[in-house]
Tab-separated table of C-alpha atoms in Angstrom:
chain	number	residue	atom	x	y	z
A	199	MET	CA	-0.072	-0.006	-0.070
A	200	VAL	CA	1.885	3.081	-1.240
A	201	ALA	CA	1.532	5.632	1.656
A	202	PRO	CA	-0.238	9.202	0.905
A	203	LEU	CA	0.699	12.407	-0.983
A	204	LYS	CA	1.078	14.677	2.026
A	205	VAL	CA	0.192	18.322	1.020
A	206	GLY	CA	1.036	21.460	3.041
A	207	ILE	CA	-0.966	24.577	1.335
A	208	ALA	CA	0.617	27.967	1.746
A	209	GLY	CA	-2.511	30.688	1.501
A	210	LEU	CA	-6.119	30.120	2.036
A	211	GLY	CA	-8.098	32.401	-0.076
A	212	THR	CA	-10.399	31.995	-2.720
A	213	VAL	CA	-8.187	29.441	-4.912
A	214	GLY	CA	-6.778	28.153	-1.105
A	215	ALA	CA	-9.725	27.106	0.056
A	216	GLU	CA	-11.112	25.485	-2.722
A	217	VAL	CA	-8.054	23.416	-3.172
A	218	VAL	CA	-8.995	21.979	0.183
A	219	ARG	CA	-12.471	21.528	-0.409
A	220	LEU	CA	-11.782	19.682	-3.629
A	221	ILE	CA	-9.094	17.281	-2.336
A	222	GLU	CA	-11.634	16.378	0.666
A	223	GLN	CA	-14.488	15.940	-1.689
A	224	GLN	CA	-12.483	14.139	-5.107
A	225	GLY	CA	-10.257	12.005	-2.494
A	226	ALA	CA	-11.275	8.601	-3.704
A	227	ALA	CA	-11.694	9.538	-7.455
A	228	LEU	CA	-7.754	11.258	-6.778
A	229	ALA	CA	-6.605	8.194	-5.088
A	230	ALA	CA	-7.839	5.933	-8.193
A	231	ARG	CA	-6.430	8.228	-10.974
A	232	SER	CA	-3.155	8.603	-9.075
A	233	GLY	CA	-2.701	5.115	-7.836
A	234	ARG	CA	-2.022	6.879	-4.412
A	235	GLY	CA	-3.851	9.060	-1.724
A	236	VAL	CA	-3.801	12.815	-1.282
A	237	ARG	CA	-3.986	14.017	1.802
A	238	VAL	CA	-4.000	17.862	3.301
A	239	VAL	CA	-1.733	17.989	6.318
A	240	ALA	CA	-0.500	21.263	6.941
A	241	VAL	CA	-1.917	25.074	5.903
A	242	THR	CA	-0.365	28.529	6.428
A	243	ALA	CA	-2.350	31.593	5.803
A	244	ARG	CA	-2.105	35.543	7.248
A	245	SER	CA	-4.976	34.937	9.479
A	246	LYS	CA	-6.002	32.099	11.376
A	247	ALA	CA	-9.179	33.356	13.022
A	248	LYS	CA	-10.576	33.957	9.541
A	249	LYS	CA	-13.814	32.448	8.615
A	250	ARG	CA	-13.192	30.409	5.829
A	251	GLY	CA	-16.041	27.784	5.778
A	252	LEU	CA	-13.186	25.127	6.013
A	253	ASP	CA	-13.217	22.164	8.648
A	254	LEU	CA	-9.444	22.103	9.451
A	255	ARG	CA	-9.531	19.730	12.213
A	256	GLY	CA	-6.980	17.046	11.601
A	257	ILE	CA	-4.443	19.620	9.543
A	258	ASP	CA	-1.661	20.946	11.122
A	259	TRP	CA	-1.389	25.059	11.450
A	260	VAL	CA	1.809	26.140	10.824
A	261	GLU	CA	3.091	30.171	11.584
A	262	SER	CA	4.643	30.630	8.353
A	263	PRO	CA	5.189	29.454	4.563
A	264	GLN	CA	9.184	29.152	5.466
A	265	ALA	CA	7.987	26.788	8.204
A	266	LEU	CA	5.828	25.018	5.859
A	267	ALA	CA	8.386	24.304	3.176
A	268	GLU	CA	10.991	23.121	5.785
A	269	ASP	CA	8.161	20.806	7.018
A	270	SER	CA	9.377	17.645	7.324
A	271	ASN	CA	5.964	15.865	7.357
A	272	VAL	CA	5.023	17.622	3.838
A	273	ASP	CA	5.847	16.050	0.589
A	274	CYS	CA	3.858	18.202	-1.805
A	275	PHE	CA	4.709	22.380	-0.817
A	276	VAL	CA	1.472	24.478	-2.588
A	277	GLU	CA	1.738	28.355	-2.861
A	278	LEU	CA	-1.112	29.839	-3.455
A	279	MET	CA	-0.106	33.495	-1.433
A	280	GLY	CA	0.707	35.250	-4.981
A	281	GLY	CA	3.558	37.856	-4.947
A	282	ALA	CA	6.876	38.159	-7.396
A	283	ASP	CA	8.545	37.845	-4.709
A	284	ASP	CA	9.657	36.944	-1.160
A	285	PRO	CA	7.732	35.122	1.365
A	286	ALA	CA	6.555	32.951	-2.322
A	287	PHE	CA	9.816	33.013	-3.594
A	288	SER	CA	12.156	32.094	-0.943
A	289	ALA	CA	9.595	28.922	0.336
A	290	ILE	CA	9.137	27.586	-3.093
A	291	GLU	CA	13.009	27.908	-3.250
A	292	THR	CA	13.382	26.454	0.568
A	293	ALA	CA	10.996	23.375	-0.484
A	294	LEU	CA	12.180	22.435	-4.235
A	295	LYS	CA	16.013	22.804	-2.255
A	296	ALA	CA	14.497	19.875	0.209
A	297	GLY	CA	13.702	17.408	-2.722
A	298	LYS	CA	10.203	18.660	-1.857
A	299	SER	CA	7.743	18.886	-5.310
A	300	VAL	CA	6.017	22.016	-5.491
A	301	VAL	CA	2.580	23.283	-7.019
A	302	THR	CA	2.240	26.613	-7.658
A	303	ALA	CA	-0.512	29.575	-9.538
A	304	ASN	CA	1.550	32.387	-9.433
A	305	LYS	CA	2.041	33.747	-12.946
A	306	ALA	CA	4.109	36.754	-11.609
A	307	LEU	CA	6.569	34.536	-9.838
A	308	ILE	CA	7.136	32.262	-12.564
A	309	ALA	CA	7.616	34.825	-14.819
A	310	LYS	CA	10.222	36.691	-12.819
A	311	HIS	CA	12.236	33.680	-11.152
A	312	GLY	CA	10.877	30.794	-12.860
A	313	LEU	CA	14.422	29.680	-14.264
A	314	LYS	CA	16.074	29.635	-11.058
A	315	LEU	CA	13.221	27.858	-9.232
A	316	ALA	CA	13.282	25.694	-12.175
A	317	LYS	CA	17.259	24.461	-11.906
A	318	ALA	CA	16.309	23.816	-8.213
A	319	ALA	CA	13.655	21.370	-9.452
A	320	GLU	CA	15.942	19.567	-11.672
A	321	GLN	CA	18.919	19.597	-9.458
A	322	ASN	CA	16.593	18.233	-6.171
A	323	GLY	CA	14.106	15.880	-8.214
A	324	GLY	CA	10.977	17.733	-7.715
A	325	ALA	CA	8.365	18.886	-9.902
A	326	LEU	CA	7.816	22.554	-10.437
A	327	ASN	CA	4.047	22.199	-11.693
A	328	TYR	CA	2.465	26.088	-12.430
A	329	GLU	CA	-0.877	24.583	-14.844
A	330	ALA	CA	-2.833	27.401	-13.039
A	331	ALA	CA	-0.415	30.246	-13.370
A	332	VAL	CA	-2.012	30.915	-17.241
A	333	GLY	CA	-5.584	30.319	-18.396
A	334	ALA	CA	-6.410	28.580	-14.981
A	335	ALA	CA	-8.482	25.169	-15.936
A	336	ILE	CA	-7.563	25.540	-19.660
A	337	PRO	CA	-4.568	22.951	-19.599
A	338	VAL	CA	-2.354	25.295	-21.976
A	339	ILE	CA	0.982	24.346	-20.091
A	340	LYS	CA	0.397	20.633	-20.422
A	341	THR	CA	0.019	20.853	-23.778
A	342	LEU	CA	2.514	22.860	-25.074
A	343	ARG	CA	4.933	20.929	-22.184
A	344	GLU	CA	3.741	17.044	-23.170
A	345	GLY	CA	0.911	17.119	-25.806
A	346	LEU	CA	2.972	18.522	-27.996
A	347	SER	CA	6.356	17.888	-27.420
A	348	GLY	CA	6.987	16.078	-30.830
A	349	THR	CA	6.056	19.259	-32.214
A	350	SER	CA	7.454	22.188	-33.804
A	351	VAL	CA	5.408	25.677	-32.896
A	352	ASN	CA	5.174	28.554	-35.014
A	353	ARG	CA	3.051	30.480	-33.381
A	354	VAL	CA	1.213	30.496	-29.917
A	355	TYR	CA	-1.205	33.348	-29.399
A	356	GLY	CA	-5.027	33.842	-27.522
A	357	ILE	CA	-6.812	35.989	-24.871
A	358	LEU	CA	-5.349	35.520	-21.600
A	359	ASN	CA	-7.077	38.386	-19.698
A	360	GLY	CA	-10.788	38.142	-18.618
A	361	THR	CA	-11.304	41.330	-17.667
A	362	CYS	CA	-10.146	43.046	-21.097
A	363	ASN	CA	-12.121	40.645	-23.071
A	364	TYR	CA	-14.937	41.039	-20.984
A	365	ILE	CA	-14.572	45.253	-21.748
A	366	LEU	CA	-14.429	44.752	-25.456
A	367	THR	CA	-17.193	42.442	-25.491
A	368	ARG	CA	-19.109	44.883	-23.601
A	369	MET	CA	-17.796	47.644	-25.758
A	370	GLU	CA	-18.780	45.740	-29.476
A	371	HIS	CA	-22.049	44.770	-28.058
A	372	GLU	CA	-23.523	47.815	-26.465
A	373	GLY	CA	-21.787	50.437	-28.225
A	374	LEU	CA	-20.255	51.678	-24.636
A	375	SER	CA	-17.019	53.405	-24.126
A	376	PHE	CA	-14.056	51.897	-22.869
A	377	GLU	CA	-14.627	54.199	-19.481
A	378	GLU	CA	-18.412	53.089	-19.069
A	379	CYS	CA	-16.988	49.564	-19.555
A	380	LEU	CA	-14.474	49.502	-16.952
A	381	LYS	CA	-16.484	50.907	-14.113
A	382	ASP	CA	-18.807	47.538	-14.605
A	383	ALA	CA	-16.095	45.375	-14.576
A	384	GLN	CA	-14.894	47.287	-11.285
A	385	ARG	CA	-18.565	46.514	-10.115
A	386	LEU	CA	-19.103	43.069	-11.092
A	387	GLY	CA	-15.400	41.967	-9.446
A	388	TYR	CA	-13.894	41.238	-12.708
A	389	ALA	CA	-11.360	44.636	-12.539
A	390	GLU	CA	-9.838	45.694	-9.610
A	391	ALA	CA	-9.637	49.155	-7.991
A	392	ASN	CA	-6.286	49.175	-9.716
A	393	PRO	CA	-6.788	47.979	-13.245
A	394	SER	CA	-3.707	49.329	-15.098
A	395	PHE	CA	-2.566	45.327	-14.345
A	396	ASP	CA	-4.952	43.966	-16.440
A	397	VAL	CA	-6.230	46.950	-19.118
A	398	ASP	CA	-2.358	48.158	-19.939
A	399	GLY	CA	-1.867	45.064	-20.912
A	400	HIS	CA	0.828	43.352	-18.182
A	401	ASP	CA	-0.873	40.601	-17.028
A	402	THR	CA	-1.263	39.175	-20.364
A	403	ALA	CA	2.840	39.864	-20.808
A	404	GLN	CA	3.467	37.975	-17.626
A	405	LYS	CA	1.786	34.700	-19.215
A	406	LEU	CA	2.861	35.020	-22.830
A	407	ALA	CA	6.400	35.139	-21.658
A	408	ILE	CA	5.739	31.716	-19.925
A	409	LEU	CA	4.254	30.465	-23.034
A	410	ALA	CA	6.898	31.264	-25.597
A	411	SER	CA	9.345	29.690	-23.450
A	412	LEU	CA	7.619	26.596	-23.415
A	413	ALA	CA	6.746	26.879	-27.076
A	414	PHE	CA	10.272	28.386	-28.608
A	415	GLY	CA	12.782	26.812	-25.714
A	416	THR	CA	13.440	30.505	-24.642
A	417	LYS	CA	13.993	31.836	-21.090
A	418	VAL	CA	11.427	33.582	-19.753
A	419	ALA	CA	11.917	37.094	-20.311
A	420	GLN	CA	9.130	39.413	-19.593
A	421	THR	CA	11.248	42.181	-20.579
A	422	ALA	CA	11.340	40.606	-23.673
A	423	VAL	CA	7.791	41.886	-24.839
A	424	TYR	CA	6.334	44.693	-26.217
A	425	VAL	CA	2.954	45.517	-24.612
A	426	GLU	CA	0.296	47.813	-25.433
A	427	GLY	CA	-3.074	48.149	-23.417
A	428	ILE	CA	-6.847	48.499	-24.626
A	429	SER	CA	-7.973	51.977	-23.193
A	430	SER	CA	-7.193	53.486	-26.173
A	431	ILE	CA	-10.025	51.583	-28.386
A	432	THR	CA	-13.214	53.277	-29.273
A	433	PRO	CA	-16.603	52.264	-30.177
A	434	GLU	CA	-15.902	53.379	-33.357
A	435	ASP	CA	-13.192	51.155	-33.771
A	436	LEU	CA	-15.085	48.032	-32.621
A	437	ARG	CA	-17.976	48.885	-35.470
A	438	ALA	CA	-15.685	49.592	-37.946
A	439	ALA	CA	-13.962	45.886	-37.363
A	440	GLU	CA	-17.861	44.676	-37.409
A	441	GLU	CA	-18.434	46.233	-41.087
A	442	LEU	CA	-14.914	44.838	-42.385
A	443	GLY	CA	-15.561	41.310	-40.849
A	444	TYR	CA	-13.203	41.503	-37.910
A	445	ARG	CA	-13.464	41.679	-34.031
A	446	VAL	CA	-10.756	43.514	-31.502
A	447	LYS	CA	-9.765	41.549	-29.152
A	448	LEU	CA	-6.469	41.859	-26.711
A	449	LEU	CA	-4.153	39.242	-27.870
A	450	GLY	CA	-0.711	38.213	-26.347
A	451	VAL	CA	1.337	37.140	-29.815
A	452	ALA	CA	4.362	34.726	-29.858
A	453	VAL	CA	5.839	33.783	-33.182
A	454	ARG	CA	8.442	32.425	-34.793
A	455	THR	CA	10.341	34.775	-37.427
A	456	ALA	CA	13.249	34.843	-39.551
A	457	LYS	CA	14.641	37.522	-37.310
A	458	GLY	CA	13.942	35.526	-34.390
A	459	ILE	CA	10.996	34.895	-31.620
A	460	GLU	CA	8.707	38.089	-31.693
A	461	GLN	CA	6.476	38.966	-28.366
A	462	ARG	CA	3.933	40.875	-28.089
A	463	VAL	CA	0.541	42.249	-26.874
A	464	HIS	CA	-1.950	44.537	-28.302
A	465	PRO	CA	-5.653	45.026	-29.306
A	466	THR	CA	-5.654	43.184	-32.372
A	467	MET	CA	-7.915	42.728	-35.294
A	468	VAL	CA	-8.977	38.892	-35.926
A	469	PRO	CA	-10.948	37.487	-38.555
A	470	LYS	CA	-14.961	37.037	-37.384
A	471	SER	CA	-14.386	33.426	-38.865
A	472	SER	CA	-11.520	32.468	-36.528
A	473	SER	CA	-12.282	30.492	-33.175
A	474	ILE	CA	-10.885	32.788	-30.857
A	475	ALA	CA	-13.078	35.852	-32.172
A	476	GLN	CA	-15.998	33.602	-30.974
A	477	VAL	CA	-14.597	34.126	-27.214
A	478	MET	CA	-16.320	36.775	-25.149
A	479	GLY	CA	-16.981	37.921	-22.082
A	480	VAL	CA	-14.484	36.941	-19.334
A	481	THR	CA	-13.284	33.689	-21.023
A	482	ASN	CA	-9.627	32.713	-21.862
A	483	ALA	CA	-8.632	31.150	-25.325
A	484	VAL	CA	-5.014	30.087	-26.662
A	485	THR	CA	-4.418	28.692	-30.125
A	486	ILE	CA	-1.393	27.146	-31.462
A	487	ASP	CA	0.122	26.849	-34.619
A	488	GLY	CA	2.381	23.537	-34.709
A	489	GLU	CA	3.969	22.457	-37.850
A	490	GLY	CA	2.192	19.923	-40.030
A	491	ILE	CA	-1.052	20.534	-38.066
A	492	PRO	CA	-3.929	22.315	-38.359
A	493	PRO	CA	-4.312	25.162	-35.403
A	494	ILE	CA	-5.408	23.987	-32.075
A	495	THR	CA	-7.506	25.978	-29.693
A	496	LEU	CA	-7.991	25.541	-26.129
A	497	VAL	CA	-11.030	27.796	-24.838
A	498	GLY	CA	-12.198	27.971	-21.074
A	499	PRO	CA	-12.264	29.675	-17.922
A	500	GLY	CA	-8.880	31.551	-17.495
A	501	ALA	CA	-9.626	32.778	-13.824
A	502	GLY	CA	-11.754	32.430	-10.896
A	503	GLY	CA	-11.403	30.223	-7.879
A	504	ALA	CA	-12.971	26.907	-8.928
A	505	ALA	CA	-11.162	26.992	-11.979
A	506	THR	CA	-7.608	28.009	-10.748
A	507	ALA	CA	-8.389	25.128	-7.975
A	508	SER	CA	-9.191	22.350	-10.476
A	509	ALA	CA	-6.037	23.327	-11.999
A	510	VAL	CA	-3.919	22.821	-9.163
A	511	VAL	CA	-5.283	19.658	-8.162
A	512	ALA	CA	-4.651	18.441	-11.281
A	513	ASP	CA	-0.963	19.663	-10.908
A	514	ILE	CA	-0.768	17.479	-7.481
A	515	ALA	CA	-2.102	14.353	-9.094
A	516	ASP	CA	0.693	14.422	-11.190
A	517	VAL	CA	2.932	14.847	-8.165
A	518	ALA	CA	1.182	11.681	-6.544
A	519	ARG	CA	1.588	9.507	-9.895
A	520	GLY	CA	5.075	10.365	-9.885
A	521	ILE	CA	5.479	12.810	-12.938
A	522	ARG	CA	8.549	14.875	-12.804
A	523	ALA	CA	8.157	16.768	-16.038
A	524	THR	CA	10.985	19.384	-16.763
A	525	PRO	CA	9.253	22.449	-15.786
A	526	PHE	CA	10.222	24.270	-18.955
A	527	GLY	CA	9.635	21.091	-21.261
A	528	ARG	CA	13.493	21.549	-21.871
A	529	PRO	CA	16.735	21.848	-19.274
A	530	VAL	CA	17.319	25.008	-18.068
A	531	ASP	CA	20.859	25.174	-19.493
A	532	SER	CA	19.598	24.513	-22.804
A	533	LEU	CA	16.761	27.422	-22.742
A	534	ARG	CA	17.832	30.319	-25.156
A	535	ALA	CA	18.376	33.947	-24.069
A	536	THR	CA	16.007	36.093	-25.924
A	537	THR	CA	15.632	39.933	-26.254
A	538	LYS	CA	12.812	42.182	-27.142
A	539	ALA	CA	12.115	42.324	-30.885
A	540	PRO	CA	11.358	45.982	-32.219
A	541	MET	CA	8.025	46.417	-32.923
A	542	GLU	CA	9.450	48.371	-35.895
A	543	ARG	CA	10.515	45.418	-37.729
A	544	HIS	CA	6.470	43.826	-37.032
A	545	GLU	CA	5.241	43.003	-40.721
A	546	GLY	CA	1.084	42.203	-41.489
A	547	GLY	CA	-2.162	44.262	-42.218
A	548	TYR	CA	-2.949	47.278	-40.077
A	549	TYR	CA	-6.415	48.733	-39.645
A	550	ILE	CA	-5.596	52.599	-39.677
A	551	ARG	CA	-8.434	55.355	-38.795
A	552	LEU	CA	-8.016	58.964	-39.553
A	553	LEU	CA	-10.136	62.089	-39.177
A	554	ALA	CA	-9.161	63.712	-42.951
A	555	ARG	CA	-9.700	67.128	-43.429
A	556	ASP	CA	-12.326	68.354	-46.093
A	557	HIS	CA	-10.091	70.082	-48.349
A	558	ALA	CA	-8.986	69.670	-52.237
A	559	GLY	CA	-6.390	66.971	-52.509
A	560	THR	CA	-6.297	65.824	-48.921
A	561	ALA	CA	-7.139	61.929	-50.093
A	562	ALA	CA	-4.156	62.649	-53.034
A	563	THR	CA	-1.621	63.539	-50.258
A	564	ILE	CA	-2.767	60.705	-47.843
A	565	ALA	CA	-2.447	58.315	-50.786
A	566	MET	CA	0.788	59.786	-52.127
A	567	ARG	CA	2.347	59.049	-48.578
A	568	LEU	CA	1.246	55.677	-48.239
A	569	ALA	CA	2.995	55.087	-51.920
A	570	GLU	CA	6.412	56.252	-50.575
A	571	GLN	CA	6.357	54.171	-47.787
A	572	LYS	CA	4.919	50.856	-50.753
A	573	ILE	CA	2.078	50.245	-48.621
A	574	SER	CA	-0.495	48.793	-50.590
A	575	LEU	CA	-4.289	48.961	-49.396
A	576	GLU	CA	-6.938	46.685	-49.399
A	577	SER	CA	-9.939	48.577	-48.721
A	578	ILE	CA	-10.726	52.431	-47.968
A	579	VAL	CA	-14.022	53.506	-46.139
A	580	GLN	CA	-14.827	56.816	-45.507
A	581	ARG	CA	-17.874	57.383	-42.955
A	582	HIS	CA	-19.697	60.353	-43.631
A	583	ARG	CA	-19.413	64.205	-44.238
A	584	ASN	CA	-20.990	67.193	-42.852
A	585	GLY	CA	-22.429	69.124	-45.600
A	586	GLY	CA	-24.658	71.408	-44.221
A	587	ASP	CA	-27.186	72.627	-40.975
A	588	VAL	CA	-31.127	71.501	-41.411
A	589	ASN	CA	-31.922	75.199	-43.129
A	590	GLY	CA	-29.844	73.974	-45.811
A	591	THR	CA	-27.160	76.778	-45.309
A	592	ALA	CA	-23.338	75.923	-45.519
A	593	LYS	CA	-20.988	75.536	-42.507
A	594	LYS	CA	-17.637	74.952	-41.843
A	595	ALA	CA	-16.645	71.112	-43.033
A	596	SER	CA	-15.683	69.082	-40.226
A	597	PRO	CA	-12.982	66.268	-40.524
A	598	VAL	CA	-14.541	62.864	-42.545
A	599	PRO	CA	-13.306	59.869	-40.855
A	600	VAL	CA	-11.335	57.833	-43.199
A	601	ILE	CA	-10.696	54.276	-42.680
A	602	LEU	CA	-7.578	52.334	-43.997
A	603	ILE	CA	-7.010	48.525	-44.132
A	604	THR	CA	-3.471	47.726	-45.597
A	605	TYR	CA	-1.901	44.663	-46.894
A	606	ALA	CA	1.101	43.312	-45.209
A	607	THR	CA	3.573	45.926	-44.650
A	608	SER	CA	6.048	47.065	-41.898
A	609	GLU	CA	5.309	49.223	-38.562
A	610	ASP	CA	8.215	51.265	-39.542
A	611	ALA	CA	6.458	51.865	-42.781
A	612	VAL	CA	3.154	52.914	-41.051
A	613	HIS	CA	4.466	54.832	-38.794
A	614	ARG	CA	6.857	56.638	-41.356
A	615	ALA	CA	3.474	57.494	-43.558
A	616	LEU	CA	1.170	58.620	-40.823
A	617	LYS	CA	4.501	61.225	-39.306
A	618	ALA	CA	4.196	62.409	-43.073
A	619	VAL	CA	0.601	62.714	-43.369
A	620	GLN	CA	0.515	64.504	-40.026
A	621	ARG	CA	3.317	66.633	-41.165
A	622	ASP	CA	1.287	67.639	-44.698
A	623	ARG	CA	-2.105	69.233	-41.804
A	624	VAL	CA	-4.265	67.036	-43.585
A	625	ILE	CA	-5.640	65.200	-40.468
A	626	SER	CA	-7.000	65.948	-37.065
A	627	GLY	CA	-5.695	64.153	-34.029
A	628	ARG	CA	-3.670	61.506	-33.942
A	629	PRO	CA	-3.999	58.386	-36.202
A	630	GLN	CA	-5.709	55.354	-34.662
A	631	VAL	CA	-3.879	51.965	-35.932
A	632	ILE	CA	-4.755	48.636	-34.654
A	633	ARG	CA	-2.559	45.794	-36.322
A	634	ILE	CA	-4.484	42.867	-38.012
A	635	GLU	CA	-3.455	39.167	-36.979
A	636	LYS	CA	-4.937	36.690	-39.752
A	637	ASN	CA	-5.749	32.851	-39.013
């Protein structure tokens, strides 16, 4: 009879409490699937007195994460406190150096210290499992690390932040502004009081850095990711996207190019026919393009206590089975360094919205500046023209919204052309530019 896997959990918030419940409720099924029982033997959290609706009788309360990591009665240390640094980092490092296995849902820590922790796991024989750190219940880590280990990945991209996807969905469906939808997301608990980490793209960037490492064998480097948020997106852009057959999503994209691995987070127009365009609300999705296979899209809840806890318990079950996968799919020493790819070198199609002054020669000037940069246009849409007031008397013409969709070109060429157009004073305000990601 194999002894049960003894689990210690640091952090009893929404996710931690749900993990304790799941292990209790699924105990028989876990033992049957893993060939070994799983038992929570010790926990720690900031407050012992807090009401959590848990029966912790028979479970030791340990005073600190560090003490829990050092506890000789614990086989698997589960970190659910959050934070990129201490106490989470020191406690995990201590547990790994003691030969224990570790399960975490901490994307910030993996993005910042994942390589050092993976090295400790390799040297001491424990597992470092972090499925819940990216996409919660969506099994994208296992898919890249194990399921596609025999496939060369060319591109991985996805909707990795439910807050942004919720805001863009509401803006599209109800014609509301970014500010209105953000306030509603905060009211419903989908966005934090300070939402910048989500809406400015940094949450997505951390997750993308992890996925890029798994997909391409590179060192995790959040600093190598170009980041742009969604606050500049307007209802006008979403209406134009709809008419042109696109939908706007905040995507994290990592792609193999002739110049290296390009990693970027930004609002993106995707064809409405694509799988990822159908993903609405707080749902997440990841698409993987591999050599010789059709694109694989994984869709599911990317956050929330139950979804995250499900992934954590699945990782614990792998530890109970004796699985010790290399944390990043390859030994740390074989991972290649990566640098930030200049966005000026990015190539693709572009959506450009201009407010063109209603003067003779404006269209010709814009066309000339684009032609100078060898930019070809797939389509041109002119929105409307103010011709006069209700009495039929002439009035001063307002700028005319003009939307351009380009064929594949470079980011640098687009910016050079638009700077020239602005110098010519034939447009008002700042041009809106959104990249297009093809299937």
